[in-house]
Amino acid sequence: MTSLASLESALDYQFRDGALLEQAVTHRSHSAHHNERLEFLGDSVLNFVVAALLFKRFSKIDEGDLSRSRANLVKQSSLADIAQRLSLSQYLRLGEGELKSGGFRRPSILADAVEAIFGAVFLDSGFESAQKVIARQYAPILVNIDPKTLGKDPKTLLQELLQGRKIALPVYTVIATHGAAHNQLFEVECSIAKLEITVTAGGASRRAAEQAAATLAIAAVEALAPPKGSRGGARARKSTQLSLPVAVPQETQ
Amino acid sequence: MTSLASLESALDYQFRDGALLEQAVTHRSHSAHHNERLEFLGDSVLNFVVAALLFKRFSKIDEGDLSRSRANLVKQSSLADIAQRLSLSQYLRLGEGELKSGGFRRPSILADAVEAIFGAVFLDSGFESAQKVIARQYAPILVNIDPKTLGKDPKTLLQELLQGRKIALPVYTVIATHGAAHNQLFEVECSIAKLEITVTAGGASRRAAEQAAATLAIAAVEALAPPKGSRGGARARKSTQLSLPVAVPQETQ
């Protein structure tokens, strides 16, 4: 385990009581003095601070968009990203079994430790400090978010995009399934009659395939008529589209 | 609508910006300047403050008990109780329709307004003030809670009670159903062979009837052998038992 001093630098916060930080990076597999109570506290201070940041930054959006955006910002994968920026895996204290099975890479363990650290800062020196530490980690993320779309799934985004242009809803059709029962690949076609768009994508479930197809369809719609204020948006979208893991784009007919 | 000054007295908090309190008691049916964004903010500051109160008060309990206790303390009916103590219904600003249909008595509207008030206090003068106002409302509630049992359903409590005494689990049996498909009454028997306890209770679903029967069974178990430290507990329990709405107690055989 690397010295916790460098983790304090990354957090830009120096603990008065170093034992709190030590506890925050201790998984229950390591010892009885583990981080789960701190995680409980940290989860709630995090939820509140992110709520307050969103509330203040976006004064016009409604509580539905605030809630969805918050949920997206505090979900496990977002916290695991923060853990990665902090190089948290090298500070984790794990039991033998977790060490061997690669627990230091597991998103749930990393996310829980991030929350526990926020809880530890709150205990160490109060709300203002915790707020500062959390806001610092979220600053680069908050710069670029659009609370109207953040955390919405592609099918919802496609539906809203079409409704905004008064175009009839897309039709999703399963055109093939491959493989055995518990290892199936679904191929789904999404078509938007009025725009003569038909795209096809694959996924491990019908839902996953539909979402992948919706992502391709959004790209196709925006390629036909880029959203206001974007230049060359169609080209940029195209490359995103091609990077989809299981998607099989099909040319517009 | 009564003057908001008396609501400020009940909260023991004086707003710098009275418009914030006005907005907090304004339902969306009344005007566009309603309380839903404040409710989003208030919900999260409330969750955090209650988490911190529980964390500090109960230093030995694990995060599972903390989470369940918190969920119970911030649920709609708990907030509606706080609203009642604040006489909040007389301050609510509702639209015509909600007024006519008794919206000022609706638990969801009352609970949302309580959260919005907490959010308004936070905006008005920061975290410390919000914490103080929330802690004051929760002080009488926190005195009496047992985080090991708070928010657990009767079947779980009965199971834990029996496990603690090394007694085999209770058996639930549906002994009758009455009424038509969408308006059924289930009668369920709960028996604990070793203690020769058999109780019967009714409910609108099998689950509800089982929970009611478990409540009666807990009373019966504790009447046989009161928990340590309680005097006359059995008698007190008996009256609780008899107040159950759909329960039909049956004598121990």
mmCIF file of N, CA and C in Angstrom, chain A residues 130-197:
data_model
loop_
_atom_site.group_PDB
_atom_site.id
_atom_site.type_symbol
_atom_site.label_atom_id
_atom_site.label_comp_id
_atom_site.label_asym_id
_atom_site.label_seq_id
_atom_site.Cartn_x
_atom_site.Cartn_y
_atom_site.Cartn_z
ATOM 1 N N ALA A 130 -16.079 18.783 3.587
ATOM 2 C CA ALA A 130 -16.561 17.695 2.730
ATOM 3 C C ALA A 130 -17.085 18.267 1.416
ATOM 4 N N GLN A 131 -17.801 19.364 1.519
ATOM 5 C CA GLN A 131 -18.343 20.011 0.319
ATOM 6 C C GLN A 131 -17.220 20.420 -0.634
ATOM 7 N N LYS A 132 -16.169 20.968 -0.069
ATOM 8 C CA LYS A 132 -15.047 21.442 -0.885
ATOM 9 C C LYS A 132 -14.364 20.264 -1.596
ATOM 10 N N VAL A 133 -14.131 19.198 -0.841
ATOM 11 C CA VAL A 133 -13.464 18.021 -1.419
ATOM 12 C C VAL A 133 -14.322 17.403 -2.531
ATOM 13 N N ILE A 134 -15.625 17.303 -2.275
ATOM 14 C CA ILE A 134 -16.520 16.716 -3.281
ATOM 15 C C ILE A 134 -16.615 17.625 -4.505
ATOM 16 N N ALA A 135 -16.786 18.917 -4.273
ATOM 17 C CA ALA A 135 -16.932 19.857 -5.394
ATOM 18 C C ALA A 135 -15.696 19.827 -6.280
ATOM 19 N N ARG A 136 -14.530 19.667 -5.661
ATOM 20 C CA ARG A 136 -13.286 19.607 -6.430
ATOM 21 C C ARG A 136 -13.268 18.387 -7.343
ATOM 22 N N GLN A 137 -13.735 17.241 -6.856
ATOM 23 C CA GLN A 137 -13.756 16.037 -7.674
ATOM 24 C C GLN A 137 -14.784 16.153 -8.802
ATOM 25 N N TYR A 138 -15.857 16.875 -8.544
ATOM 26 C CA TYR A 138 -16.921 16.979 -9.558
ATOM 27 C C TYR A 138 -16.753 18.151 -10.517
ATOM 28 N N ALA A 139 -15.860 19.071 -10.206
ATOM 29 C CA ALA A 139 -15.722 20.264 -11.051
ATOM 30 C C ALA A 139 -15.507 19.912 -12.526
ATOM 31 N N PRO A 140 -14.549 19.006 -12.853
ATOM 32 C CA PRO A 140 -14.326 18.708 -14.276
ATOM 33 C C PRO A 140 -15.520 18.012 -14.926
ATOM 34 N N ILE A 141 -16.331 17.318 -14.112
ATOM 35 C CA ILE A 141 -17.483 16.602 -14.663
ATOM 36 C C ILE A 141 -18.626 17.573 -14.935
ATOM 37 N N LEU A 142 -18.830 18.497 -13.995
ATOM 38 C CA LEU A 142 -19.986 19.404 -14.097
ATOM 39 C C LEU A 142 -19.858 20.396 -15.249
ATOM 40 N N VAL A 143 -18.624 20.675 -15.668
ATOM 41 C CA VAL A 143 -18.413 21.648 -16.750
ATOM 42 C C VAL A 143 -19.215 21.275 -17.991
ATOM 43 N N ASN A 144 -19.236 19.969 -18.290
ATOM 44 C CA ASN A 144 -19.743 19.561 -19.602
ATOM 45 C C ASN A 144 -21.121 18.927 -19.623
ATOM 46 N N ILE A 145 -21.809 18.871 -18.482
ATOM 47 C CA ILE A 145 -23.049 18.101 -18.513
ATOM 48 C C ILE A 145 -24.234 18.920 -19.035
ATOM 49 N N ASP A 146 -25.160 18.192 -19.640
ATOM 50 C CA ASP A 146 -26.424 18.788 -20.054
ATOM 51 C C ASP A 146 -27.524 18.109 -19.240
ATOM 52 N N PRO A 147 -28.062 18.807 -18.219
ATOM 53 C CA PRO A 147 -29.027 18.155 -17.319
ATOM 54 C C PRO A 147 -30.338 17.771 -18.008
ATOM 55 N N LYS A 148 -30.556 18.255 -19.214
ATOM 56 C CA LYS A 148 -31.772 17.861 -19.930
ATOM 57 C C LYS A 148 -31.651 16.447 -20.502
ATOM 58 N N THR A 149 -30.430 16.024 -20.743
ATOM 59 C CA THR A 149 -30.260 14.706 -21.374
ATOM 60 C C THR A 149 -29.451 13.730 -20.526
ATOM 61 N N LEU A 150 -28.666 14.245 -19.554
ATOM 62 C CA LEU A 150 -27.785 13.379 -18.767
ATOM 63 C C LEU A 150 -28.545 12.228 -18.114
ATOM 64 N N GLY A 151 -28.070 11.021 -18.372
ATOM 65 C CA GLY A 151 -28.663 9.858 -17.719
ATOM 66 C C GLY A 151 -29.903 9.337 -18.419
ATOM 67 N N LYS A 152 -30.340 10.006 -19.487
ATOM 68 C CA LYS A 152 -31.479 9.459 -20.236
ATOM 69 C C LYS A 152 -30.990 8.351 -21.155
ATOM 70 N N ASP A 153 -31.800 7.317 -21.325
ATOM 71 C CA ASP A 153 -31.384 6.238 -22.205
ATOM 72 C C ASP A 153 -31.655 6.641 -23.656
ATOM 73 N N PRO A 154 -30.960 5.989 -24.609
ATOM 74 C CA PRO A 154 -31.059 6.378 -26.025
ATOM 75 C C PRO A 154 -32.490 6.328 -26.583
ATOM 76 N N LYS A 155 -33.296 5.327 -26.180
ATOM 77 C CA LYS A 155 -34.662 5.256 -26.703
ATOM 78 C C LYS A 155 -35.459 6.495 -26.307
ATOM 79 N N THR A 156 -35.280 6.928 -25.050
ATOM 80 C CA THR A 156 -35.978 8.136 -24.592
ATOM 81 C C THR A 156 -35.486 9.360 -25.356
ATOM 82 N N LEU A 157 -34.168 9.457 -25.535
ATOM 83 C CA LEU A 157 -33.605 10.608 -26.247
ATOM 84 C C LEU A 157 -34.104 10.654 -27.690
ATOM 85 N N LEU A 158 -34.165 9.475 -28.339
ATOM 86 C CA LEU A 158 -34.631 9.424 -29.727
ATOM 87 C C LEU A 158 -36.100 9.858 -29.807
ATOM 88 N N GLN A 159 -36.883 9.352 -28.856
ATOM 89 C CA GLN A 159 -38.305 9.716 -28.835
ATOM 90 C C GLN A 159 -38.480 11.230 -28.674
ATOM 91 N N GLU A 160 -37.707 11.821 -27.754
ATOM 92 C CA GLU A 160 -37.824 13.266 -27.539
ATOM 93 C C GLU A 160 -37.345 14.058 -28.751
ATOM 94 N N LEU A 161 -36.289 13.539 -29.385
ATOM 95 C CA LEU A 161 -35.746 14.203 -30.577
ATOM 96 C C LEU A 161 -36.813 14.244 -31.675
ATOM 97 N N LEU A 162 -37.510 13.113 -31.866
ATOM 98 C CA LEU A 162 -38.522 13.034 -32.922
ATOM 99 C C LEU A 162 -39.753 13.854 -32.556
ATOM 100 N N GLN A 163 -40.168 13.790 -31.287
ATOM 101 C CA GLN A 163 -41.324 14.581 -30.862
ATOM 102 C C GLN A 163 -41.063 16.062 -31.088
ATOM 103 N N GLY A 164 -39.809 16.497 -30.806
ATOM 104 C CA GLY A 164 -39.442 17.902 -30.991
ATOM 105 C C GLY A 164 -39.557 18.332 -32.445
ATOM 106 N N ARG A 165 -39.451 17.352 -33.351
ATOM 107 C CA ARG A 165 -39.554 17.660 -34.788
ATOM 108 C C ARG A 165 -40.886 17.198 -35.363
ATOM 109 N N LYS A 166 -41.799 16.834 -34.471
ATOM 110 C CA LYS A 166 -43.141 16.387 -34.863
ATOM 111 C C LYS A 166 -43.113 15.236 -35.877
ATOM 112 N N ILE A 167 -42.260 14.270 -35.583
ATOM 113 C CA ILE A 167 -42.140 13.099 -36.443
ATOM 114 C C ILE A 167 -42.658 11.884 -35.669
ATOM 115 N N ALA A 168 -43.359 10.977 -36.364
ATOM 116 C CA ALA A 168 -43.929 9.795 -35.702
ATOM 117 C C ALA A 168 -42.839 8.951 -35.043
ATOM 118 N N LEU A 169 -43.210 8.269 -33.955
ATOM 119 C CA LEU A 169 -42.247 7.494 -33.165
ATOM 120 C C LEU A 169 -41.597 6.380 -33.979
ATOM 121 N N PRO A 170 -40.388 5.997 -33.597
ATOM 122 C CA PRO A 170 -39.688 4.920 -34.297
ATOM 123 C C PRO A 170 -40.345 3.572 -34.013
ATOM 124 N N VAL A 171 -40.123 2.628 -34.916
ATOM 125 C CA VAL A 171 -40.631 1.273 -34.728
ATOM 126 C C VAL A 171 -39.433 0.335 -34.543
ATOM 127 N N TYR A 172 -39.473 -0.458 -33.462
ATOM 128 C CA TYR A 172 -38.399 -1.424 -33.188
ATOM 129 C C TYR A 172 -38.893 -2.823 -33.526
ATOM 130 N N THR A 173 -38.092 -3.571 -34.281
ATOM 131 C CA THR A 173 -38.469 -4.937 -34.650
ATOM 132 C C THR A 173 -37.285 -5.874 -34.427
ATOM 133 N N VAL A 174 -37.537 -6.995 -33.733
ATOM 134 C CA VAL A 174 -36.487 -8.014 -33.613
ATOM 135 C C VAL A 174 -36.418 -8.739 -34.941
ATOM 136 N N ILE A 175 -35.269 -8.684 -35.632
ATOM 137 C CA ILE A 175 -35.197 -9.323 -36.936
ATOM 138 C C ILE A 175 -34.475 -10.660 -36.889
ATOM 139 N N ALA A 176 -33.722 -10.910 -35.825
ATOM 140 C CA ALA A 176 -33.074 -12.222 -35.692
ATOM 141 C C ALA A 176 -32.584 -12.417 -34.272
ATOM 142 N N THR A 177 -32.507 -13.672 -33.858
ATOM 143 C CA THR A 177 -31.815 -14.016 -32.616
ATOM 144 C C THR A 177 -30.840 -15.137 -32.943
ATOM 145 N N HIS A 178 -29.682 -15.085 -32.303
ATOM 146 C CA HIS A 178 -28.657 -16.093 -32.538
ATOM 147 C C HIS A 178 -28.230 -16.684 -31.212
ATOM 148 N N GLY A 179 -27.746 -17.920 -31.228
ATOM 149 C CA GLY A 179 -27.141 -18.520 -30.042
ATOM 150 C C GLY A 179 -28.134 -19.212 -29.137
ATOM 151 N N ALA A 180 -27.604 -19.841 -28.066
ATOM 152 C CA ALA A 180 -28.404 -20.621 -27.122
ATOM 153 C C ALA A 180 -29.106 -19.702 -26.129
ATOM 154 N N ALA A 181 -30.010 -20.293 -25.353
ATOM 155 C CA ALA A 181 -30.924 -19.542 -24.492
ATOM 156 C C ALA A 181 -30.248 -18.500 -23.596
ATOM 157 N N HIS A 182 -29.187 -18.906 -22.907
ATOM 158 C CA HIS A 182 -28.589 -17.984 -21.932
ATOM 159 C C HIS A 182 -27.399 -17.225 -22.511
ATOM 160 N N ASN A 183 -27.219 -17.327 -23.810
ATOM 161 C CA ASN A 183 -26.092 -16.630 -24.432
ATOM 162 C C ASN A 183 -26.534 -16.088 -25.787
ATOM 163 N N GLN A 184 -27.730 -15.464 -25.793
ATOM 164 C CA GLN A 184 -28.314 -15.056 -27.067
ATOM 165 C C GLN A 184 -27.811 -13.708 -27.544
ATOM 166 N N LEU A 185 -27.826 -13.537 -28.855
ATOM 167 C CA LEU A 185 -27.605 -12.214 -29.437
ATOM 168 C C LEU A 185 -28.887 -11.825 -30.170
ATOM 169 N N PHE A 186 -29.409 -10.669 -29.824
ATOM 170 C CA PHE A 186 -30.622 -10.173 -30.477
ATOM 171 C C PHE A 186 -30.220 -9.134 -31.514
ATOM 172 N N GLU A 187 -30.859 -9.223 -32.681
ATOM 173 C CA GLU A 187 -30.665 -8.157 -33.663
ATOM 174 C C GLU A 187 -31.970 -7.390 -33.799
ATOM 175 N N VAL A 188 -31.891 -6.101 -33.606
ATOM 176 C CA VAL A 188 -33.096 -5.270 -33.633
ATOM 177 C C VAL A 188 -32.950 -4.186 -34.697
ATOM 178 N N GLU A 189 -34.049 -3.978 -35.407
ATOM 179 C CA GLU A 189 -34.084 -2.918 -36.416
ATOM 180 C C GLU A 189 -34.899 -1.767 -35.858
ATOM 181 N N CYS A 190 -34.401 -0.554 -36.054
ATOM 182 C CA CYS A 190 -35.159 0.632 -35.653
ATOM 183 C C CYS A 190 -35.427 1.429 -36.911
ATOM 184 N N SER A 191 -36.718 1.670 -37.202
ATOM 185 C CA SER A 191 -36.969 2.451 -38.409
ATOM 186 C C SER A 191 -37.841 3.661 -38.127
ATOM 187 N N ILE A 192 -37.503 4.737 -38.828
ATOM 188 C CA ILE A 192 -38.237 5.996 -38.722
ATOM 189 C C ILE A 192 -38.730 6.284 -40.137
ATOM 190 N N ALA A 193 -39.981 5.908 -40.386
ATOM 191 C CA ALA A 193 -40.520 5.899 -41.745
ATOM 192 C C ALA A 193 -40.356 7.255 -42.438
ATOM 193 N N LYS A 194 -40.775 8.324 -41.729
ATOM 194 C CA LYS A 194 -40.813 9.630 -42.373
ATOM 195 C C LYS A 194 -39.442 10.084 -42.873
ATOM 196 N N LEU A 195 -38.387 9.696 -42.162
ATOM 197 C CA LEU A 195 -37.037 10.114 -42.541
ATOM 198 C C LEU A 195 -36.340 9.049 -43.392
ATOM 199 N N GLU A 196 -37.054 7.948 -43.658
ATOM 200 C CA GLU A 196 -36.475 6.826 -44.408
ATOM 201 C C GLU A 196 -35.178 6.343 -43.776
ATOM 202 N N ILE A 197 -35.193 6.300 -42.439
ATOM 203 C CA ILE A 197 -34.013 5.792 -41.721
ATOM 204 C C ILE A 197 -34.313 4.386 -41.228
#
